[in-house]
Structure formats: structure tokens, C-alpha cells
Amino acid sequence: MKQAKRVFVIVIDSLGIGVMPDGEKFGDVGVNTLGHISESVETFRIPALQKLGIANLTQLRQVPAVENPLGYQAALRERSNGKDTMTGHWEIMGVETKKPFKTFTEHGFPKELIDELEKRTGHKVIGNKSASGTEIIEELGEEEIATGHMIVYTSADSVLQICGNEETFDLQELYRCCEIARELTMKEEWRVGRVIARPYVGKKRGEFERTSNRHDYALKPPVKTALNVLQDNGFDVISVGKIKDIFDGEGITEAYKSKSSVHGMEQTIELADKDFHGLCFVNLVDFDAKWGHRRDPEGYAKELEMFDEKLAVLLEKLREDDLLIITADHGNDPTYTGTDHTREKVPFLAYSRSMEGNGMLPEQDTFAVIGATILDNFGLSMPEETIGTSLLSCLK
């Protein structure tokens, strides 16, 4: 394979391909996000992903494996102690998270944290439980509008989320409150991975809609990642979707927010028409947020079909010296109990027009092979205190 001038890494958020060996420790037995989606629907058409060998990694009822796939395939195991967005993405770029982030799914946030948040923001907190974002707005949106109170909730992730109506609570006030919450949750006993501003519009139940002005306040990675190395050496690091938020801007040179996963792919296709030298790093969140957590395999399948249509367009636009890598950050089996992520292996699909070979690579013991492969392509090495070994020599 030629040295790539541009590398595109697309994270299909939550597209697991089978349970990890230690899945039971995380409460996950027999999970397989992609496999169980296939079992749950009558029709499932993903021809572009099929050509890239997705069905060679896990059995799909309607989609047979292909004998000569485009490029190379591998299953990646997660080495970090977790199954959330940040640990997955950070590991892709070389960071092993040994101490998991705090979650508050069962009982909400402790009284001491809520009291301090109310004192510092000047708003009474309502909610304070684990909930779906759309459902809690339906439940408490009218009360927030009438009183000026502040909806706070969490999920199965390590997150503290605050909802605010853009017309009455004010977007800047919502961001201010989230900044305070981020400061408070730097304390070890309250340390969450992300604080998320969740703005919405509407005046009454049935009319509420979340807007695209979401903002994530994430922790910075504890060490330099592959992204920092690229930036420090003058390469472009373009983020699409929530990548910039996940890395708190570290190593990012240019960022594009997405309104949806389809929009994220449209942005990626537009970027494929531009000249840049470096990495385009894409997160497509709807798979996880809209379908995985809500346990909707049919919706997930349709979203994958829409992605596949856009992927076919992107494949046509790729240049001889482009490298495409498709992966995921964790699982979220929509047929499993509860609403939590699932501890799963993720796909590694690598393709370039300049590849002469193809086929299955051995299963890898970390997502960080991706970051290491990208840096190796540009003649760079992984930074200190990171993990990951390059697969570039296998991509012939």
C-alpha cells in the first residue's frame, strides 16, 4: 500500500461485533450488537460494508461473508477498564484507562454534589436520576419553563447532563451551569467523564425537541495521544461530530459539528473533496444515542442502511493515496437488558485503492492499533505512556 496522504477514521458509535472475554465482569453475557440487529430484522442491506468484509467478522443472517473483501478486517478487543465513549475513543488514540469513570445510574447524584450545584448556579435541580434525554424533557420541561429550575440527569454512561430550554433558560446560561458542573465533578468522588449541555426548544409536552447546540465538557486525556503527535508535527487533524468534545480539543486542528449521523457522513464526503494532509476523525453518534440506548434494533438497522448508502459515495471519492478505517468505540446491543453499553469487540475495516492484498488479520488486543497505524503511516511514533502497535506492515 502507498503511504497515505489522508487517513479517514470513521467510528460507528457502539457497533460491537461480539462479547469480550471479560464481558461477564461488566454484566454482559452473549451480547453482539451487529449480530443481534441482523437477527431482529427481516431485511438488512449493507452492500458497501459487506464488500469491506463486515460479515466476515460476525455472522449476519441476511448478509453473507465475502471471499475476496476490499481491504483488511480484524476484531479489536478493548484493553481499558470500561465500555464508554471516552475510554473507547481515547484507547483508539493510545490511552489505556485503568481506573473507570464514576457512574451514578442507580441512585442519581449525591446530595452534596446537588446542593453545591444549586448554590453555585442559582437554580434548583429537578430530575437527578438516570433517564432518557427525550423522556426527561417531556416529563419536566414544562416545570423548568415555569420555574427556572434546572433539569439534571445521568445515564448508564459516566455523564452529568443538564437540559435547558433555549428560549427561556437561555443557551449561554445553560453553558455557564455546565461549566460549573464540570468544575465540581473534577473531585475524585464525583469524577464523571463528561458534563453535557442538552438544549431544547418548545413550549409544552409533545412539542419539545432537542437542538444541535449540544456541548460536551470532557476531561482532557491524561497523556498525549496520537492526535497530539499529528498536530505537533504539522499534520491536519480534522474532527467530525463529537470527536473534539471527547478529546477536549486536544490535538484537533479543525472541527465540524454534526446534526446527525447522516449529516456527519455528508460532511466527511465533502471533506473528501478537499486537499488536506493528515487525519479526518469522524464519530457518528446516532447509532448509540438514538437506537442502542433506546433498545431499538429496527431503528439501528435502518441507520446502518443509511450509513451504507453514504459509505458507497465516500468509497467512490477516495483517492489512490487515501486510507479508510472503519471501527467502533464499544457495543450497545439493542436486544440486551437495560440501557447500558455492552462490553464488546469492535470491527477494524481498512481499505485503500492502492492495496493489492486483502483478508482477515489476527484479533488484536487493543483498539490502539488504529492510532499506532496512523502515526506509522506518517513516519511518526506513539508518544510516551501510550499503548498500541502498528498494523501498517500488514496492509499490503
Coordinates of C-alpha atoms in Angstrom, one line a residue:
M1 CA 0.0 0.0 0.0
K2 CA 1.2 3.5 -0.8
Q3 CA 1.8 5.9 2.1
A4 CA -1.5 7.6 2.7
K5 CA -1.6 11.4 2.4
R6 CA -5.1 11.4 4.0
V7 CA -6.5 8.9 6.6
F8 CA -10.2 8.8 7.3
V9 CA -11.2 7.1 10.6
I10 CA -15.0 6.6 11.0
V11 CA -16.3 5.5 14.4
I12 CA -19.7 3.9 14.1
D13 CA -20.6 4.7 17.7
S14 CA -21.5 1.4 19.6
L15 CA -21.2 -1.1 16.7
G16 CA -19.9 -4.0 18.7
I17 CA -19.4 -7.4 17.0
G18 CA -19.5 -9.8 19.9
V19 CA -18.9 -10.1 23.6
M20 CA -15.4 -9.6 25.0
P21 CA -13.8 -12.5 27.0
D22 CA -14.3 -10.4 30.2
G23 CA -17.8 -9.3 29.3
E24 CA -19.4 -11.1 32.3
K25 CA -17.5 -8.9 34.7
F26 CA -19.3 -5.9 33.1
G27 CA -22.7 -7.6 33.3
D28 CA -22.7 -8.6 29.6
V29 CA -23.3 -12.2 28.6
G30 CA -23.8 -13.3 25.0
V31 CA -24.0 -9.7 23.6
N32 CA -23.4 -8.9 19.9
T33 CA -24.7 -5.6 18.7
L34 CA -24.4 -6.1 15.0
G35 CA -25.2 -9.9 15.0
H36 CA -28.4 -9.4 17.1
I37 CA -29.5 -6.5 14.9
S38 CA -29.3 -8.8 11.9
E39 CA -31.3 -11.5 13.8
S40 CA -34.0 -8.9 14.7
V41 CA -35.0 -7.6 11.3
E42 CA -36.4 -9.2 8.2
T43 CA -34.3 -7.3 5.6
F44 CA -30.8 -5.8 6.1
R45 CA -29.0 -4.3 3.1
I46 CA -25.5 -3.1 3.7
P47 CA -23.6 -3.8 0.4
A48 CA -20.7 -1.4 0.9
L49 CA -20.0 -2.7 4.4
Q50 CA -20.4 -6.2 3.1
K51 CA -17.7 -5.6 0.4
L52 CA -15.4 -4.3 3.1
G53 CA -15.8 -7.6 5.0
I54 CA -18.1 -6.7 7.9
A55 CA -19.9 -10.0 7.7
N56 CA -16.5 -11.8 7.8
L57 CA -16.2 -10.6 11.4
T58 CA -19.5 -11.8 12.8
Q59 CA -22.3 -13.9 11.3
L60 CA -25.2 -11.9 9.8
R61 CA -28.4 -13.6 8.9
Q62 CA -29.1 -11.7 5.7
V63 CA -25.5 -10.7 4.7
P64 CA -23.1 -13.5 3.7
A65 CA -19.4 -13.2 4.2
V66 CA -17.4 -12.4 1.0
E67 CA -14.5 -14.5 -0.3
N68 CA -12.4 -11.5 -1.5
P69 CA -13.3 -8.5 0.5
L70 CA -12.0 -5.0 -0.2
G71 CA -9.0 -4.5 2.1
Y72 CA -8.4 -6.0 5.5
Q73 CA -10.5 -6.9 8.6
A74 CA -9.8 -7.6 12.2
A75 CA -11.7 -7.8 15.5
L76 CA -10.3 -5.5 18.2
R77 CA -10.5 -6.1 21.9
E78 CA -10.6 -3.2 24.4
R79 CA -7.8 -3.2 26.9
S80 CA -9.2 -0.3 29.0
N81 CA -11.3 -0.8 32.1
G82 CA -14.6 0.5 30.8
K83 CA -17.1 0.4 28.0
D84 CA -17.9 4.0 27.4
T85 CA -17.4 6.6 24.8
M86 CA -14.3 8.3 26.3
T87 CA -12.4 5.1 27.2
G88 CA -13.1 3.7 23.7
H89 CA -12.1 6.8 21.7
W90 CA -9.1 7.6 24.0
E91 CA -7.9 4.0 23.5
I92 CA -8.2 4.3 19.7
M93 CA -5.6 7.0 20.0
G94 CA -3.4 5.2 22.5
V95 CA -4.7 5.8 26.0
E96 CA -5.3 2.9 28.3
T97 CA -7.8 3.8 31.0
K98 CA -7.2 1.7 34.1
K99 CA -9.5 3.4 36.6
P100 CA -13.0 3.6 35.3
F101 CA -15.0 6.9 35.4
K102 CA -17.7 7.3 38.0
T103 CA -21.3 6.4 37.2
F104 CA -24.5 7.4 39.1
T105 CA -27.0 5.3 37.3
E106 CA -28.8 3.6 40.2
H107 CA -29.4 6.5 42.6
G108 CA -28.6 9.7 40.8
F109 CA -26.0 12.2 42.0
P110 CA -25.2 12.5 45.7
K111 CA -27.0 15.3 47.8
E112 CA -23.7 17.0 48.5
L113 CA -23.0 17.5 44.8
I114 CA -26.5 18.6 44.0
D115 CA -26.5 21.1 46.9
E116 CA -23.3 22.6 45.7
L117 CA -24.5 22.8 42.1
E118 CA -27.7 24.6 43.2
K119 CA -25.7 27.0 45.3
R120 CA -23.2 27.8 42.6
T121 CA -25.7 28.1 39.7
G122 CA -28.6 29.7 41.5
H123 CA -31.0 27.1 40.1
K124 CA -32.9 24.4 42.0
V125 CA -32.2 21.0 40.5
I126 CA -35.1 18.7 39.3
G127 CA -34.8 15.2 38.0
N128 CA -31.5 13.9 39.3
K129 CA -32.0 10.3 38.0
S130 CA -31.0 8.1 35.2
A131 CA -33.2 8.7 32.3
S132 CA -33.6 9.1 28.5
G133 CA -32.9 12.6 27.5
T134 CA -36.1 13.0 25.4
E135 CA -38.2 11.4 28.1
I136 CA -37.0 13.6 30.9
I137 CA -37.6 16.7 28.9
E138 CA -41.2 15.5 28.2
E139 CA -41.6 14.9 32.0
L140 CA -40.0 18.0 33.4
G141 CA -39.7 20.6 30.5
E142 CA -42.9 22.4 31.4
E143 CA -41.8 22.7 35.1
E144 CA -38.4 24.0 34.1
I145 CA -40.0 26.6 31.8
A146 CA -42.5 27.7 34.6
T147 CA -40.0 27.8 37.4
G148 CA -36.5 28.4 36.1
H149 CA -35.4 25.1 37.7
M150 CA -32.7 23.1 36.1
I151 CA -33.1 19.5 34.8
V152 CA -30.1 17.3 35.8
Y153 CA -29.9 13.7 34.8
T154 CA -27.5 10.9 34.1
S155 CA -27.4 7.6 32.1
A156 CA -25.5 4.4 32.0
D157 CA -22.5 6.4 30.9
S158 CA -20.3 8.4 33.2
V159 CA -22.1 11.7 32.4
L160 CA -23.9 14.6 34.1
Q161 CA -26.3 16.1 31.7
I162 CA -28.2 19.4 32.1
C163 CA -31.2 20.3 30.0
G164 CA -32.1 23.9 29.3
N165 CA -34.8 25.5 27.1
E166 CA -33.1 27.8 24.7
E167 CA -36.0 30.3 24.7
T168 CA -36.5 30.5 28.5
F169 CA -33.4 29.1 30.3
D170 CA -31.0 30.7 27.7
L171 CA -28.3 28.8 25.9
Q172 CA -25.4 30.8 27.5
E173 CA -26.9 30.3 30.9
L174 CA -27.0 26.5 30.2
Y175 CA -23.4 26.5 29.2
R176 CA -22.4 28.5 32.3
C177 CA -24.2 26.0 34.6
C178 CA -22.4 23.1 32.7
E179 CA -19.0 24.8 33.2
I180 CA -19.7 24.9 37.0
A181 CA -20.8 21.3 37.0
R182 CA -17.6 20.4 35.2
E183 CA -15.5 22.2 37.8
L184 CA -17.4 20.4 40.6
T185 CA -17.1 17.0 39.1
M186 CA -13.3 17.2 38.9
K187 CA -13.4 16.0 42.6
E188 CA -12.4 12.3 42.6
E189 CA -15.6 11.1 44.3
W190 CA -17.8 12.9 41.7
R191 CA -15.5 12.5 38.7
V192 CA -17.6 11.9 35.6
G193 CA -16.2 11.6 32.1
R194 CA -18.4 14.3 30.6
V195 CA -20.7 17.0 31.5
I196 CA -23.2 17.6 28.6
A197 CA -25.4 20.6 27.8
R198 CA -28.6 19.4 26.3
P199 CA -30.6 22.4 24.9
Y200 CA -34.1 22.0 23.6
V201 CA -36.9 24.1 22.2
G202 CA -40.7 24.0 22.6
K203 CA -43.3 25.3 25.0
K204 CA -45.3 22.2 26.1
R205 CA -45.3 18.4 26.2
G206 CA -45.4 16.8 22.7
E207 CA -43.6 19.8 21.2
F208 CA -40.2 19.6 22.8
E209 CA -37.2 19.0 20.5
R210 CA -33.5 18.8 21.3
T211 CA -31.3 21.1 19.2
S212 CA -27.9 20.7 17.7
N213 CA -26.4 23.2 20.2
R214 CA -25.3 20.3 22.5
H215 CA -21.9 20.8 24.0
D216 CA -19.8 18.3 25.8
Y217 CA -17.4 19.3 28.6
A218 CA -15.0 16.3 28.7
L219 CA -11.9 15.6 30.8
K220 CA -8.6 16.0 28.9
P221 CA -6.8 12.8 28.2
P222 CA -4.2 12.1 30.9
V223 CA -1.3 11.9 28.5
K224 CA -0.6 13.0 24.9
T225 CA -2.4 10.9 22.3
A226 CA -1.7 10.1 18.7
L227 CA -3.7 13.3 17.8
N228 CA -1.3 15.5 19.7
V229 CA 1.7 13.9 17.8
L230 CA 0.0 14.6 14.5
Q231 CA -0.8 18.2 15.4
D232 CA 2.7 18.8 16.8
N233 CA 4.3 17.6 13.6
G234 CA 2.2 19.9 11.4
F235 CA -0.4 17.5 10.1
D236 CA -4.1 18.3 9.8
V237 CA -6.4 16.7 12.4
I238 CA -10.0 17.3 11.3
S239 CA -12.8 16.2 13.6
V240 CA -16.4 15.5 12.6
G241 CA -19.1 15.0 15.2
K242 CA -18.3 14.9 18.9
I243 CA -14.6 14.0 18.5
K244 CA -13.4 17.4 19.6
D245 CA -15.5 17.3 22.7
I246 CA -14.3 13.8 23.6
F247 CA -10.7 14.9 23.5
D248 CA -11.5 18.4 24.9
G249 CA -9.9 19.9 21.8
E250 CA -6.5 18.2 22.4
G251 CA -4.7 17.6 19.1
I252 CA -7.6 18.9 16.9
T253 CA -6.8 21.5 14.2
E254 CA -10.2 21.9 12.7
A255 CA -13.7 20.8 13.9
Y256 CA -17.2 20.3 12.4
K257 CA -20.3 19.6 14.5
S258 CA -22.9 17.2 13.1
K259 CA -26.6 17.4 13.3
S260 CA -27.0 13.6 12.8
S261 CA -25.0 10.6 11.7
V262 CA -26.2 11.1 8.1
H263 CA -25.0 14.7 8.3
G264 CA -21.7 13.5 9.6
M265 CA -21.2 11.3 6.6
E266 CA -22.2 14.2 4.3
Q267 CA -19.6 16.3 6.0
T268 CA -17.0 13.6 5.6
I269 CA -17.9 13.2 1.9
E270 CA -17.4 17.0 1.4
L271 CA -14.0 16.8 3.2
A272 CA -13.0 14.0 0.8
D273 CA -13.2 16.6 -2.0
K274 CA -10.8 18.9 -0.2
D275 CA -7.0 18.7 0.0
F276 CA -5.6 18.1 3.4
H277 CA -2.6 16.2 4.8
G278 CA -3.3 14.2 7.9
L279 CA -6.4 12.7 9.6
C280 CA -10.1 13.1 9.3
F281 CA -11.6 11.6 12.5
V282 CA -15.3 11.0 12.5
N283 CA -17.8 10.0 15.2
L284 CA -21.4 9.0 14.2
V285 CA -23.4 9.2 17.4
D286 CA -27.0 8.4 16.4
F287 CA -26.4 4.6 16.4
D288 CA -25.7 4.8 20.1
A289 CA -27.9 7.6 21.3
K290 CA -31.0 7.0 19.2
W291 CA -31.0 3.3 18.8
G292 CA -28.7 1.4 21.1
H293 CA -29.6 3.0 24.4
R294 CA -33.3 3.0 23.4
R295 CA -33.1 -0.7 22.6
D296 CA -34.4 -0.3 19.1
P297 CA -32.8 -2.9 16.7
E298 CA -35.0 -1.9 13.8
G299 CA -34.0 1.8 14.0
Y300 CA -30.4 0.8 14.4
A301 CA -30.6 -1.4 11.3
K302 CA -32.2 1.4 9.2
E303 CA -29.5 3.8 10.4
L304 CA -26.8 1.4 9.3
E305 CA -28.5 1.1 5.9
M306 CA -28.5 4.9 5.6
F307 CA -24.8 4.9 6.6
D308 CA -24.0 2.3 4.0
E309 CA -25.5 4.4 1.2
K310 CA -23.3 7.3 2.2
L311 CA -20.3 5.0 2.6
A312 CA -20.7 3.9 -1.0
V313 CA -20.4 7.5 -2.1
L314 CA -17.3 8.0 0.0
L315 CA -15.7 4.9 -1.4
E316 CA -16.0 6.3 -4.9
K317 CA -14.4 9.6 -3.8
L318 CA -11.4 8.1 -2.1
R319 CA -8.1 8.8 -3.9
E320 CA -5.2 6.4 -4.5
D321 CA -3.3 7.7 -1.5
D322 CA -6.2 7.7 0.9
L323 CA -6.6 5.2 3.8
L324 CA -10.1 4.5 5.2
I325 CA -10.5 2.8 8.6
I326 CA -14.0 2.0 10.0
T327 CA -14.3 0.9 13.6
A328 CA -16.4 1.5 16.8
D329 CA -15.8 2.5 20.4
H330 CA -17.8 -0.1 22.4
G331 CA -21.0 -2.1 21.9
N332 CA -24.6 -1.2 22.7
D333 CA -26.7 -4.4 21.9
P334 CA -30.2 -3.1 21.3
T335 CA -31.6 -6.6 22.2
Y336 CA -30.0 -6.8 25.6
T337 CA -31.5 -6.0 29.0
G338 CA -31.2 -2.5 30.4
T339 CA -30.0 0.6 28.5
D340 CA -26.2 0.4 29.2
H341 CA -23.4 0.0 26.7
T342 CA -22.1 -3.6 26.2
R343 CA -18.5 -4.8 26.6
E344 CA -17.8 -6.0 23.0
K345 CA -15.1 -6.4 20.4
V346 CA -15.2 -3.8 17.6
P347 CA -14.6 -4.0 13.9
F348 CA -11.4 -2.9 12.1
L349 CA -12.0 -2.4 8.4
A350 CA -9.1 -0.9 6.5
Y351 CA -9.2 -0.1 2.8
S352 CA -7.1 1.9 0.3
R353 CA -7.3 1.9 -3.5
S354 CA -3.6 1.2 -3.5
M355 CA -3.9 -2.1 -1.6
E356 CA -3.0 -5.2 -3.6
G357 CA -3.9 -7.7 -0.9
N358 CA -6.9 -8.3 1.4
G359 CA -8.2 -10.6 4.1
M360 CA -8.5 -11.3 7.8
L361 CA -5.9 -10.2 10.3
P362 CA -5.4 -11.8 13.7
E363 CA -7.6 -10.5 16.5
Q364 CA -5.9 -7.6 18.3
D365 CA -5.7 -6.9 22.0
T366 CA -6.3 -3.2 21.9
F367 CA -8.2 -0.5 19.9
A368 CA -4.9 1.5 19.9
V369 CA -3.6 -0.4 16.9
I370 CA -5.5 2.3 15.0
G371 CA -3.6 5.3 16.4
A372 CA -0.3 3.5 16.0
T373 CA -1.1 2.6 12.4
I374 CA -1.9 6.2 11.6
L375 CA 1.3 7.5 13.1
D376 CA 3.4 4.8 11.4
N377 CA 1.9 5.8 8.1
F378 CA 3.2 9.4 8.6
G379 CA 6.6 8.2 9.9
L380 CA 5.8 9.0 13.5
S381 CA 5.8 7.1 16.8
M382 CA 3.3 6.8 19.6
P383 CA 4.0 9.1 22.5
E384 CA 5.2 8.0 25.9
E385 CA 2.8 6.3 28.3
T386 CA 0.5 5.1 25.4
I387 CA -0.2 1.7 24.0
G388 CA -0.7 0.3 20.5
T389 CA 1.4 -1.4 17.8
S390 CA 1.0 -0.5 14.1
L391 CA -0.7 -2.8 11.7
L392 CA 0.7 -0.9 8.7
S393 CA 3.0 -3.6 7.5
C394 CA 0.0 -6.0 7.3
L395 CA -1.9 -3.6 4.9
K396 CA -0.2 -4.5 1.6

